[in-house]
mmCIF file with all atom_site columns, C-alpha atoms in Angstrom:
data_model
loop_
_atom_site.group_PDB
_atom_site.id
_atom_site.type_symbol
_atom_site.label_atom_id
_atom_site.label_alt_id
_atom_site.label_comp_id
_atom_site.label_asym_id
_atom_site.label_entity_id
_atom_site.label_seq_id
_atom_site.pdbx_PDB_ins_code
_atom_site.Cartn_x
_atom_site.Cartn_y
_atom_site.Cartn_z
_atom_site.occupancy
_atom_site.B_iso_or_equiv
_atom_site.pdbx_formal_charge
_atom_site.auth_seq_id
_atom_site.auth_comp_id
_atom_site.auth_asym_id
_atom_site.auth_atom_id
_atom_site.pdbx_PDB_model_num
ATOM 1   C CA . MET D 1 1   ? 2.438   16.605  0.609   1.00 0.00 ? 70  MET D CA 1
ATOM 2   C CA . LEU D 1 2   ? 0.165   13.540  1.233   1.00 0.00 ? 71  LEU D CA 1
ATOM 3   C CA . ASP D 1 3   ? -0.408  13.119  5.317   1.00 0.00 ? 72  ASP D CA 1
ATOM 4   C CA . THR D 1 4   ? -0.042  9.275   5.193   1.00 0.00 ? 73  THR D CA 1
ATOM 5   C CA . LEU D 1 5   ? 1.337   6.332   3.530   1.00 0.00 ? 74  LEU D CA 1
ATOM 6   C CA . PRO D 1 6   ? -1.592  4.523   2.155   1.00 0.00 ? 75  PRO D CA 1
ATOM 7   C CA . GLN D 1 7   ? -2.102  7.778   0.522   1.00 0.00 ? 76  GLN D CA 1
ATOM 8   C CA . ARG D 1 8   ? 1.084   7.635   -0.946  1.00 0.00 ? 77  ARG D CA 1
ATOM 9   C CA . LEU D 1 9   ? 0.363   3.969   -1.658  1.00 0.00 ? 78  LEU D CA 1
ATOM 10  C CA . TYR D 1 10  ? -2.905  4.442   -3.275  1.00 0.00 ? 79  TYR D CA 1
ATOM 11  C CA . LEU D 1 11  ? -1.797  7.571   -5.189  1.00 0.00 ? 80  LEU D CA 1
ATOM 12  C CA . LEU D 1 12  ? 0.956   5.018   -6.242  1.00 0.00 ? 81  LEU D CA 1
ATOM 13  C CA . SER D 1 13  ? -1.212  2.900   -7.844  1.00 0.00 ? 82  SER D CA 1
ATOM 14  C CA . TYR D 1 14  ? -1.893  5.754   -10.429 1.00 0.00 ? 83  TYR D CA 1
ATOM 15  C CA . THR D 1 15  ? -0.091  5.191   -13.929 1.00 0.00 ? 84  THR D CA 1
ATOM 16  C CA . VAL D 1 16  ? 0.158   8.757   -15.895 1.00 0.00 ? 85  VAL D CA 1
ATOM 17  C CA . ALA D 1 17  ? 1.414   7.885   -18.822 1.00 0.00 ? 86  ALA D CA 1
ATOM 18  C CA . LYS D 1 18  ? -2.837  6.365   -19.546 1.00 0.00 ? 87  LYS D CA 1
ATOM 19  C CA . GLU D 1 19  ? -4.220  8.542   -17.088 1.00 0.00 ? 88  GLU D CA 1
ATOM 20  C CA . LYS D 1 20  ? -6.281  5.688   -15.103 1.00 0.00 ? 89  LYS D CA 1
ATOM 21  C CA . PHE D 1 21  ? -5.777  2.992   -12.199 1.00 0.00 ? 90  PHE D CA 1
ATOM 22  C CA . GLU D 1 22  ? -5.215  -0.012  -14.334 1.00 0.00 ? 91  GLU D CA 1
ATOM 23  C CA . ALA D 1 23  ? -6.971  -3.094  -13.255 1.00 0.00 ? 92  ALA D CA 1
ATOM 24  C CA . ASN D 1 24  ? -3.658  -4.843  -11.974 1.00 0.00 ? 93  ASN D CA 1
ATOM 25  C CA . ASN D 1 25  ? -3.119  -2.328  -9.900  1.00 0.00 ? 94  ASN D CA 1
ATOM 26  C CA . LEU D 1 26  ? -6.458  -2.329  -8.583  1.00 0.00 ? 95  LEU D CA 1
ATOM 27  C CA . GLN D 1 27  ? -6.948  -6.268  -7.208  1.00 0.00 ? 96  GLN D CA 1
ATOM 28  C CA . PHE D 1 28  ? -5.105  -6.211  -4.138  1.00 0.00 ? 97  PHE D CA 1
ATOM 29  C CA . ARG D 1 29  ? -4.299  -2.806  -3.196  1.00 0.00 ? 98  ARG D CA 1
ATOM 30  C CA . GLY D 1 30  ? -6.876  -2.662  -0.091  1.00 0.00 ? 99  GLY D CA 1
ATOM 31  C CA . GLN D 1 31  ? -4.562  -5.317  1.607   1.00 0.00 ? 100 GLN D CA 1
ATOM 32  C CA . LYS D 1 32  ? -1.959  -3.033  0.253   1.00 0.00 ? 101 LYS D CA 1
ATOM 33  C CA . LEU D 1 33  ? -3.375  -0.088  2.106   1.00 0.00 ? 102 LEU D CA 1
ATOM 34  C CA . ARG D 1 34  ? -3.832  -1.866  4.777   1.00 0.00 ? 103 ARG D CA 1
ATOM 35  C CA . ALA D 1 35  ? -0.606  -3.297  5.558   1.00 0.00 ? 104 ALA D CA 1
ATOM 36  C CA . ALA D 1 36  ? 0.468   0.367   4.552   1.00 0.00 ? 105 ALA D CA 1
ATOM 37  C CA . ALA D 1 37  ? -1.571  1.578   8.062   1.00 0.00 ? 106 ALA D CA 1
ATOM 38  C CA . LEU D 1 38  ? -0.110  -0.971  9.702   1.00 0.00 ? 107 LEU D CA 1
ATOM 39  C CA . VAL D 1 39  ? 4.066   -0.393  9.602   1.00 0.00 ? 108 VAL D CA 1
ATOM 40  C CA . GLU D 1 40  ? 3.581   3.357   9.859   1.00 0.00 ? 109 GLU D CA 1
ATOM 41  C CA . LEU D 1 41  ? 1.780   2.642   12.875  1.00 0.00 ? 110 LEU D CA 1
ATOM 42  C CA . VAL D 1 42  ? 4.449   0.444   14.031  1.00 0.00 ? 111 VAL D CA 1
ATOM 43  C CA . ASP D 1 43  ? 7.169   3.433   13.267  1.00 0.00 ? 112 ASP D CA 1
ATOM 44  C CA . ALA D 1 44  ? 5.144   5.944   15.298  1.00 0.00 ? 113 ALA D CA 1
ATOM 45  C CA . GLY D 1 45  ? 5.365   2.979   17.871  1.00 0.00 ? 114 GLY D CA 1
ATOM 46  C CA . LEU D 1 46  ? 1.566   2.763   17.999  1.00 0.00 ? 115 LEU D CA 1
ATOM 47  C CA . VAL D 1 47  ? 1.944   -0.966  17.233  1.00 0.00 ? 116 VAL D CA 1
ATOM 48  C CA . SER D 1 48  ? 4.665   -3.349  17.647  1.00 0.00 ? 117 SER D CA 1
ATOM 49  C CA . VAL D 1 49  ? 5.460   -6.682  16.654  1.00 0.00 ? 118 VAL D CA 1
ATOM 50  C CA . VAL D 1 50  ? 6.358   -8.930  18.764  1.00 0.00 ? 119 VAL D CA 1
ATOM 51  C CA . PRO D 1 51  ? 10.114  -10.518 19.084  1.00 0.00 ? 120 PRO D CA 1
ATOM 52  C CA . GLY D 1 52  ? 10.705  -14.294 17.097  1.00 0.00 ? 121 GLY D CA 1
ATOM 53  C CA . LYS D 1 53  ? 7.046   -14.851 17.012  1.00 0.00 ? 122 LYS D CA 1
ATOM 54  C CA . GLU D 1 54  ? 6.395   -12.580 13.613  1.00 0.00 ? 123 GLU D CA 1
ATOM 55  C CA . LYS D 1 55  ? 2.520   -11.201 15.745  1.00 0.00 ? 124 LYS D CA 1
ATOM 56  C CA . VAL D 1 56  ? 2.095   -7.741  16.701  1.00 0.00 ? 125 VAL D CA 1
ATOM 57  C CA . VAL D 1 57  ? 0.355   -6.258  19.136  1.00 0.00 ? 126 VAL D CA 1
ATOM 58  C CA . ARG D 1 58  ? -0.884  -2.662  19.969  1.00 0.00 ? 127 ARG D CA 1
ATOM 59  C CA . GLU D 1 59  ? 0.522   -0.243  22.647  1.00 0.00 ? 128 GLU D CA 1
ATOM 60  C CA . ALA D 1 60  ? -0.651  1.173   25.233  1.00 0.00 ? 129 ALA D CA 1
ATOM 61  C CA . VAL D 1 61  ? -0.905  4.966   23.816  1.00 0.00 ? 130 VAL D CA 1
ATOM 62  C CA . SER D 1 62  ? -3.768  6.987   21.909  1.00 0.00 ? 131 SER D CA 1
ATOM 63  C CA . ALA D 1 63  ? -5.630  6.655   18.808  1.00 0.00 ? 132 ALA D CA 1
ATOM 64  C CA . PRO D 1 64  ? -3.820  7.948   15.655  1.00 0.00 ? 133 PRO D CA 1
ATOM 65  C CA . GLY D 1 65  ? -5.075  11.484  14.550  1.00 0.00 ? 134 GLY D CA 1
ATOM 66  C CA . ASP D 1 66  ? -5.411  9.955   10.879  1.00 0.00 ? 135 ASP D CA 1
ATOM 67  C CA . PRO D 1 67  ? -9.654  8.171   11.091  1.00 0.00 ? 136 PRO D CA 1
ATOM 68  C CA . PHE D 1 68  ? -7.841  5.049   9.191   1.00 0.00 ? 137 PHE D CA 1
ATOM 69  C CA . LEU D 1 69  ? -4.933  5.068   10.188  1.00 0.00 ? 138 LEU D CA 1
ATOM 70  C CA . ALA D 1 70  ? -6.880  5.016   13.637  1.00 0.00 ? 139 ALA D CA 1
ATOM 71  C CA . GLU D 1 71  ? -9.577  2.706   12.195  1.00 0.00 ? 140 GLU D CA 1
ATOM 72  C CA . VAL D 1 72  ? -6.346  0.076   11.857  1.00 0.00 ? 141 VAL D CA 1
ATOM 73  C CA . TRP D 1 73  ? -4.842  0.737   15.379  1.00 0.00 ? 142 TRP D CA 1
ATOM 74  C CA . ASN D 1 74  ? -8.245  -0.628  17.314  1.00 0.00 ? 143 ASN D CA 1
ATOM 75  C CA . GLU D 1 75  ? -8.211  -3.190  15.134  1.00 0.00 ? 144 GLU D CA 1
ATOM 76  C CA . VAL D 1 76  ? -4.940  -4.581  16.605  1.00 0.00 ? 145 VAL D CA 1
ATOM 77  C CA . LYS D 1 77  ? -6.054  -6.489  19.541  1.00 0.00 ? 146 LYS D CA 1
ATOM 78  C CA . PRO D 1 78  ? -3.523  -5.137  22.991  1.00 0.00 ? 147 PRO D CA 1
ATOM 79  C CA . LYS D 1 79  ? -2.685  -9.186  22.951  1.00 0.00 ? 148 LYS D CA 1
ATOM 80  C CA . PRO D 1 80  ? -0.048  -10.923 20.590  1.00 0.00 ? 149 PRO D CA 1
ATOM 81  C CA . GLN D 1 81  ? -2.497  -11.326 16.585  1.00 0.00 ? 150 GLN D CA 1
ATOM 82  C CA . HIS D 1 82  ? -0.820  -12.322 13.313  1.00 0.00 ? 151 HIS D CA 1
ATOM 83  C CA . TRP D 1 83  ? -0.740  -9.416  10.864  1.00 0.00 ? 152 TRP D CA 1
ATOM 84  C CA . LEU D 1 84  ? -3.101  -11.633 8.356   1.00 0.00 ? 153 LEU D CA 1
ATOM 85  C CA . ASN D 1 85  ? -6.084  -11.460 10.386  1.00 0.00 ? 154 ASN D CA 1
ATOM 86  C CA . LEU D 1 86  ? -4.773  -7.304  9.842   1.00 0.00 ? 155 LEU D CA 1
ATOM 87  C CA . VAL D 1 87  ? -4.656  -6.990  6.558   1.00 0.00 ? 156 VAL D CA 1
ATOM 88  C CA . HIS D 1 88  ? -6.694  -9.873  4.630   1.00 0.00 ? 157 HIS D CA 1
ATOM 89  C CA . LEU D 1 89  ? -9.856  -8.960  6.831   1.00 0.00 ? 158 LEU D CA 1
ATOM 90  C CA . ARG D 1 90  ? -12.176 -5.673  5.555   1.00 0.00 ? 159 ARG D CA 1
ATOM 91  C CA . ALA D 1 91  ? -9.700  -5.263  2.619   1.00 0.00 ? 160 ALA D CA 1
ATOM 92  C CA . HIS D 1 92  ? -11.973 -4.435  1.034   1.00 0.00 ? 161 HIS D CA 1
ATOM 93  C CA . THR D 1 93  ? -13.835 -1.586  2.795   1.00 0.00 ? 162 THR D CA 1
ATOM 94  C CA . ALA D 1 94  ? -9.661  0.027   3.161   1.00 0.00 ? 163 ALA D CA 1
ATOM 95  C CA . GLU D 1 95  ? -10.079 2.122   -0.578  1.00 0.00 ? 164 GLU D CA 1
ATOM 96  C CA . SER D 1 96  ? -13.173 4.079   0.443   1.00 0.00 ? 165 SER D CA 1
ATOM 97  C CA . ALA D 1 97  ? -11.809 4.817   3.799   1.00 0.00 ? 166 ALA D CA 1
ATOM 98  C CA . VAL D 1 98  ? -8.119  6.110   2.154   1.00 0.00 ? 167 VAL D CA 1
ATOM 99  C CA . ARG D 1 99  ? -10.568 7.082   -1.439  1.00 0.00 ? 168 ARG D CA 1
ATOM 100 C CA . GLU D 1 100 ? -12.711 9.970   1.281   1.00 0.00 ? 169 GLU D CA 1
ATOM 101 C CA . GLN D 1 101 ? -9.446  11.755  2.850   1.00 0.00 ? 170 GLN D CA 1
ATOM 102 C CA . LEU D 1 102 ? -7.708  12.215  -0.646  1.00 0.00 ? 171 LEU D CA 1
ATOM 103 C CA . LEU D 1 103 ? -11.319 13.302  -2.246  1.00 0.00 ? 172 LEU D CA 1
ATOM 104 C CA . GLU D 1 104 ? -10.925 16.086  1.271   1.00 0.00 ? 173 GLU D CA 1
ATOM 105 C CA . GLN D 1 105 ? -7.585  17.513  0.074   1.00 0.00 ? 174 GLN D CA 1
ATOM 106 C CA . GLY D 1 106 ? -8.408  17.803  -3.237  1.00 0.00 ? 175 GLY D CA 1
ATOM 107 C CA . GLU D 1 107 ? -6.297  15.507  -4.672  1.00 0.00 ? 176 GLU D CA 1
ATOM 108 C CA . ILE D 1 108 ? -8.721  13.366  -6.422  1.00 0.00 ? 177 ILE D CA 1
ATOM 109 C CA . ALA D 1 109 ? -11.969 13.891  -7.969  1.00 0.00 ? 178 ALA D CA 1
ATOM 110 C CA . LEU D 1 110 ? -14.954 11.159  -8.069  1.00 0.00 ? 179 LEU D CA 1
ATOM 111 C CA . GLY D 1 111 ? -16.839 10.952  -11.647 1.00 0.00 ? 180 GLY D CA 1
ATOM 112 C CA . GLU D 1 112 ? -20.310 10.620  -12.564 1.00 0.00 ? 181 GLU D CA 1
ATOM 113 C CA . LYS D 1 113 ? -19.505 6.674   -12.579 1.00 0.00 ? 182 LYS D CA 1
ATOM 114 C CA . THR D 1 114 ? -17.831 6.005   -9.482  1.00 0.00 ? 183 THR D CA 1
ATOM 115 C CA . LYS D 1 115 ? -20.498 7.879   -7.960  1.00 0.00 ? 184 LYS D CA 1
ATOM 116 C CA . LYS D 1 116 ? -23.087 5.749   -9.163  1.00 0.00 ? 185 LYS D CA 1
ATOM 117 C CA . LYS D 1 117 ? -21.068 2.392   -8.394  1.00 0.00 ? 186 LYS D CA 1
ATOM 118 C CA . LEU D 1 118 ? -22.445 1.134   -11.493 1.00 0.00 ? 187 LEU D CA 1
ATOM 119 C CA . SER D 1 119 ? -19.992 -1.272  -11.906 1.00 0.00 ? 188 SER D CA 1
ATOM 120 C CA . LEU D 1 120 ? -16.803 -2.903  -9.984  1.00 0.00 ? 189 LEU D CA 1
ATOM 121 C CA . LEU D 1 121 ? -13.989 -1.113  -12.103 1.00 0.00 ? 190 LEU D CA 1
ATOM 122 C CA . SER D 1 122 ? -16.417 2.488   -12.686 1.00 0.00 ? 191 SER D CA 1
ATOM 123 C CA . GLN D 1 123 ? -16.004 2.507   -8.309  1.00 0.00 ? 192 GLN D CA 1
ATOM 124 C CA . HIS D 1 124 ? -11.878 3.183   -9.569  1.00 0.00 ? 193 HIS D CA 1
ATOM 125 C CA . GLN D 1 125 ? -12.404 5.632   -12.336 1.00 0.00 ? 194 GLN D CA 1
ATOM 126 C CA . VAL D 1 126 ? -11.101 8.215   -10.155 1.00 0.00 ? 195 VAL D CA 1
ATOM 127 C CA . THR D 1 127 ? -9.656  11.563  -11.654 1.00 0.00 ? 196 THR D CA 1
ATOM 128 C CA . VAL D 1 128 ? -6.224  12.541  -10.019 1.00 0.00 ? 197 VAL D CA 1
ATOM 129 C CA . ASN D 1 129 ? -5.650  16.414  -9.878  1.00 0.00 ? 198 ASN D CA 1
ATOM 130 C CA . HIS D 1 130 ? -2.652  16.193  -9.415  1.00 0.00 ? 199 HIS D CA 1
ATOM 131 C CA . PRO D 1 131 ? -0.352  14.193  -12.701 1.00 0.00 ? 200 PRO D CA 1
ATOM 132 C CA . ASP D 1 132 ? 3.123   15.137  -11.192 1.00 0.00 ? 201 ASP D CA 1
ATOM 133 C CA . HIS D 1 133 ? 2.278   14.622  -7.249  1.00 0.00 ? 202 HIS D CA 1
ATOM 134 C CA . VAL D 1 134 ? 2.380   10.755  -9.163  1.00 0.00 ? 203 VAL D CA 1
ATOM 135 C CA . VAL D 1 135 ? 5.848   12.050  -10.861 1.00 0.00 ? 204 VAL D CA 1
ATOM 136 C CA . ALA D 1 136 ? 7.056   12.482  -7.479  1.00 0.00 ? 205 ALA D CA 1
ATOM 137 C CA . LEU D 1 137 ? 5.968   9.785   -5.647  1.00 0.00 ? 206 LEU D CA 1
ATOM 138 C CA . ARG D 1 138 ? 7.514   7.276   -8.515  1.00 0.00 ? 207 ARG D CA 1
ATOM 139 C CA . GLU D 1 139 ? 10.491  9.274   -8.794  1.00 0.00 ? 208 GLU D CA 1
ATOM 140 C CA . LYS D 1 140 ? 11.553  8.736   -5.235  1.00 0.00 ? 209 LYS D CA 1
ATOM 141 C CA . SER D 1 141 ? 10.314  5.438   -4.524  1.00 0.00 ? 210 SER D CA 1
ATOM 142 C CA . GLN D 1 142 ? 12.999  4.257   -7.760  1.00 0.00 ? 211 GLN D CA 1
ATOM 143 C CA . GLU D 1 143 ? 15.621  6.156   -6.716  1.00 0.00 ? 212 GLU D CA 1
ATOM 144 C CA . PRO D 1 144 ? 16.711  4.125   -3.486  1.00 0.00 ? 213 PRO D CA 1
ATOM 145 C CA . ILE D 1 145 ? 17.355  1.096   -5.895  1.00 0.00 ? 214 ILE D CA 1
ATOM 146 C CA . LEU D 1 146 ? 17.727  2.719   -9.373  1.00 0.00 ? 215 LEU D CA 1
ATOM 147 C CA . LYS D 1 147 ? 21.195  4.392   -7.307  1.00 0.00 ? 216 LYS D CA 1
ATOM 148 C CA . GLY D 1 148 ? 21.820  1.337   -5.200  1.00 0.00 ? 217 GLY D CA 1
ATOM 149 C CA . LEU D 1 149 ? 21.084  3.126   -2.273  1.00 0.00 ? 218 LEU D CA 1
ATOM 150 C CA . ASP D 1 150 ? 21.562  0.636   1.109   1.00 0.00 ? 219 ASP D CA 1
ATOM 151 C CA . PRO D 1 151 ? 18.222  -0.146  1.982   1.00 0.00 ? 220 PRO D CA 1
ATOM 152 C CA . ALA D 1 152 ? 19.500  -0.440  5.494   1.00 0.00 ? 221 ALA D CA 1
ATOM 153 C CA . ASN D 1 153 ? 19.516  4.314   5.362   1.00 0.00 ? 222 ASN D CA 1
ATOM 154 C CA . ILE D 1 154 ? 16.836  4.143   3.873   1.00 0.00 ? 223 ILE D CA 1
ATOM 155 C CA . PRO D 1 155 ? 13.434  5.674   6.186   1.00 0.00 ? 224 PRO D CA 1
ATOM 156 C CA . LEU D 1 156 ? 10.637  2.801   7.104   1.00 0.00 ? 225 LEU D CA 1
ATOM 157 C CA . ASP D 1 157 ? 7.343   4.862   4.948   1.00 0.00 ? 226 ASP D CA 1
ATOM 158 C CA . ASP D 1 158 ? 10.735  5.291   1.941   1.00 0.00 ? 227 ASP D CA 1
ATOM 159 C CA . LEU D 1 159 ? 11.303  1.484   2.084   1.00 0.00 ? 228 LEU D CA 1
ATOM 160 C CA . ALA D 1 160 ? 7.969   0.097   1.921   1.00 0.00 ? 229 ALA D CA 1
ATOM 161 C CA . LEU D 1 161 ? 6.377   2.390   -0.271  1.00 0.00 ? 230 LEU D CA 1
ATOM 162 C CA . THR D 1 162 ? 8.685   0.730   -2.545  1.00 0.00 ? 231 THR D CA 1
ATOM 163 C CA . VAL D 1 163 ? 8.712   -2.844  -1.019  1.00 0.00 ? 232 VAL D CA 1
ATOM 164 C CA . LEU D 1 164 ? 4.255   -2.332  -1.248  1.00 0.00 ? 233 LEU D CA 1
ATOM 165 C CA . ALA D 1 165 ? 3.748   -1.056  -4.611  1.00 0.00 ? 234 ALA D CA 1
ATOM 166 C CA . THR D 1 166 ? 5.851   -4.015  -5.531  1.00 0.00 ? 235 THR D CA 1
ATOM 167 C CA . GLU D 1 167 ? 5.046   -7.012  -4.416  1.00 0.00 ? 236 GLU D CA 1
ATOM 168 C CA . SER D 1 168 ? 2.432   -8.450  -7.456  1.00 0.00 ? 237 SER D CA 1
ATOM 169 C CA . ASP D 1 169 ? 2.919   -5.613  -9.425  1.00 0.00 ? 238 ASP D CA 1
ATOM 170 C CA . TYR D 1 170 ? 2.318   -7.202  -12.860 1.00 0.00 ? 239 TYR D CA 1
ATOM 171 C CA . SER D 1 171 ? 2.089   -4.167  -14.823 1.00 0.00 ? 240 SER D CA 1
ATOM 172 C CA . HIS D 1 172 ? 5.318   -2.807  -14.471 1.00 0.00 ? 241 HIS D CA 1
ATOM 173 C CA . HIS D 1 173 ? 4.295   0.481   -12.895 1.00 0.00 ? 242 HIS D CA 1
ATOM 174 C CA . LEU D 1 174 ? 7.347   1.420   -10.560 1.00 0.00 ? 243 LEU D CA 1
ATOM 175 C CA . PHE D 1 175 ? 9.473   -0.772  -12.809 1.00 0.00 ? 244 PHE D CA 1
ATOM 176 C CA . SER D 1 176 ? 10.010  -0.871  -16.194 1.00 0.00 ? 245 SER D CA 1
ATOM 177 C CA . ARG D 1 177 ? 10.346  -5.082  -17.018 1.00 0.00 ? 246 ARG D CA 1
ATOM 178 C CA . SER D 1 178 ? 14.370  -4.394  -18.433 1.00 0.00 ? 247 SER D CA 1
ATOM 179 C CA . GLU D 1 179 ? 14.739  -2.107  -15.149 1.00 0.00 ? 248 GLU D CA 1
ATOM 180 C CA . ALA D 1 180 ? 12.985  -4.413  -13.119 1.00 0.00 ? 249 ALA D CA 1
ATOM 181 C CA . ARG D 1 181 ? 14.805  -7.637  -14.202 1.00 0.00 ? 250 ARG D CA 1
ATOM 182 C CA . ALA D 1 182 ? 18.488  -5.113  -13.928 1.00 0.00 ? 251 ALA D CA 1
ATOM 183 C CA . HIS D 1 183 ? 17.516  -4.502  -10.511 1.00 0.00 ? 252 HIS D CA 1
ATOM 184 C CA . LYS D 1 184 ? 16.570  -7.612  -9.068  1.00 0.00 ? 253 LYS D CA 1
ATOM 185 C CA . LYS D 1 185 ? 19.079  -8.090  -6.491  1.00 0.00 ? 254 LYS D CA 1
ATOM 186 C CA . GLU D 1 186 ? 17.625  -5.317  -5.788  1.00 0.00 ? 255 GLU D CA 1
ATOM 187 C CA . ILE D 1 187 ? 14.296  -5.204  -5.615  1.00 0.00 ? 256 ILE D CA 1
ATOM 188 C CA . LYS D 1 188 ? 15.003  -8.953  -3.270  1.00 0.00 ? 257 LYS D CA 1
ATOM 189 C CA . ALA D 1 189 ? 17.798  -6.969  -1.171  1.00 0.00 ? 258 ALA D CA 1
ATOM 190 C CA . TYR D 1 190 ? 14.792  -4.189  -0.398  1.00 0.00 ? 259 TYR D CA 1
ATOM 191 C CA . GLY D 1 191 ? 12.365  -6.670  0.261   1.00 0.00 ? 260 GLY D CA 1
ATOM 192 C CA . GLU D 1 192 ? 14.417  -8.544  2.020   1.00 0.00 ? 261 GLU D CA 1
ATOM 193 C CA . GLN D 1 193 ? 15.017  -5.978  4.449   1.00 0.00 ? 262 GLN D CA 1
ATOM 194 C CA . PHE D 1 194 ? 11.674  -5.016  5.156   1.00 0.00 ? 263 PHE D CA 1
ATOM 195 C CA . ASP D 1 195 ? 10.639  -8.513  6.691   1.00 0.00 ? 264 ASP D CA 1
ATOM 196 C CA . LYS D 1 196 ? 13.584  -7.791  8.973   1.00 0.00 ? 265 LYS D CA 1
ATOM 197 C CA . THR D 1 197 ? 12.489  -4.585  9.869   1.00 0.00 ? 266 THR D CA 1
ATOM 198 C CA . VAL D 1 198 ? 8.585   -5.750  10.446  1.00 0.00 ? 267 VAL D CA 1
ATOM 199 C CA . PRO D 1 199 ? 8.664   -10.152 9.555   1.00 0.00 ? 268 PRO D CA 1
ATOM 200 C CA . GLY D 1 200 ? 5.644   -11.416 8.607   1.00 0.00 ? 269 GLY D CA 1
ATOM 201 C CA . LEU D 1 201 ? 3.813   -8.858  7.436   1.00 0.00 ? 270 LEU D CA 1
ATOM 202 C CA . ARG D 1 202 ? 5.112   -9.385  3.750   1.00 0.00 ? 271 ARG D CA 1
ATOM 203 C CA . LYS D 1 203 ? 3.975   -13.290 4.191   1.00 0.00 ? 272 LYS D CA 1
ATOM 204 C CA . ALA D 1 204 ? 1.015   -12.503 5.142   1.00 0.00 ? 273 ALA D CA 1
ATOM 205 C CA . LEU D 1 205 ? 0.025   -10.153 2.268   1.00 0.00 ? 274 LEU D CA 1
ATOM 206 C CA . GLN D 1 206 ? 1.721   -12.620 0.033   1.00 0.00 ? 275 GLN D CA 1
ATOM 207 C CA . ALA D 1 207 ? -0.935  -14.853 2.049   1.00 0.00 ? 276 ALA D CA 1
ATOM 208 C CA . SER D 1 208 ? -3.826  -12.841 1.232   1.00 0.00 ? 277 SER D CA 1
ATOM 209 C CA . MET D 1 209 ? -3.447  -12.144 -2.396  1.00 0.00 ? 278 MET D CA 1
ATOM 210 C CA . ALA D 1 210 ? -3.279  -16.143 -2.471  1.00 0.00 ? 279 ALA D CA 1
ATOM 211 C CA . ALA D 1 211 ? -6.120  -16.767 -0.851  1.00 0.00 ? 280 ALA D CA 1
ATOM 212 C CA . LEU D 1 212 ? -7.937  -14.740 -3.684  1.00 0.00 ? 281 LEU D CA 1
ATOM 213 C CA . ARG D 1 213 ? -6.289  -14.914 -6.694  1.00 0.00 ? 282 ARG D CA 1
ATOM 214 C CA . PRO D 1 214 ? -7.755  -18.102 -7.347  1.00 0.00 ? 283 PRO D CA 1
ATOM 215 C CA . THR D 1 215 ? -11.069 -17.149 -7.099  1.00 0.00 ? 284 THR D CA 1
ATOM 216 C CA . GLY D 1 216 ? -10.799 -13.980 -8.818  1.00 0.00 ? 285 GLY D CA 1
ATOM 217 C CA . GLY D 1 217 ? -10.842 -11.952 -5.714  1.00 0.00 ? 286 GLY D CA 1
ATOM 218 C CA . GLY D 1 218 ? -9.013  -8.845  -4.124  1.00 0.00 ? 287 GLY D CA 1
ATOM 219 C CA . TRP D 1 219 ? -11.266 -6.172  -5.671  1.00 0.00 ? 288 TRP D CA 1
ATOM 220 C CA . GLY D 1 220 ? -12.182 -3.497  -2.933  1.00 0.00 ? 289 GLY D CA 1
ATOM 221 C CA . SER D 1 221 ? -14.493 -1.257  -2.921  1.00 0.00 ? 290 SER D CA 1
#
């Protein structure tokens, strides 16, 4: 069992059929992992959304035990701030932090190219040791939409996994093109439910991706 939402989201970007992380699913993954961490912090009551402001504030409680979640939590100020800074800034460092956790858990292994960091994409050439875990994650993320389940009844972490995975999903690794067309209304409804629960977060994620896309940015390390 994977410990955190960011860890699950990281593995969900793996294409089992091709046995690799495709480039289309690597761009902006750091922003998505940061957004996933923020969702988990909200769900745990460690940060709160400011009503009507689309801003977030840190609660005066202890930091979470997970190192990556604690890192993100420490960057949330005790006074209201916009989601965008928390999603956008330091997004390029998010992947390495989560990758190290998955490495320690035995979920992935690093190849020689990854260790040497020969190129941008070589940093992501890792081996997924348990592709069946990815298959299970994908099926769990697809099932609510394919079955037409009410998004209001879906736990926040499951809702977030589906919504964040489909955001900017150019390679259609979660839903095929035909599935995405057939369930367009359901996918939209899930996004709207996500926006009600964590208002402003998806908008900030989209703004971060839009700012980096023209320059070919959005790649993590």
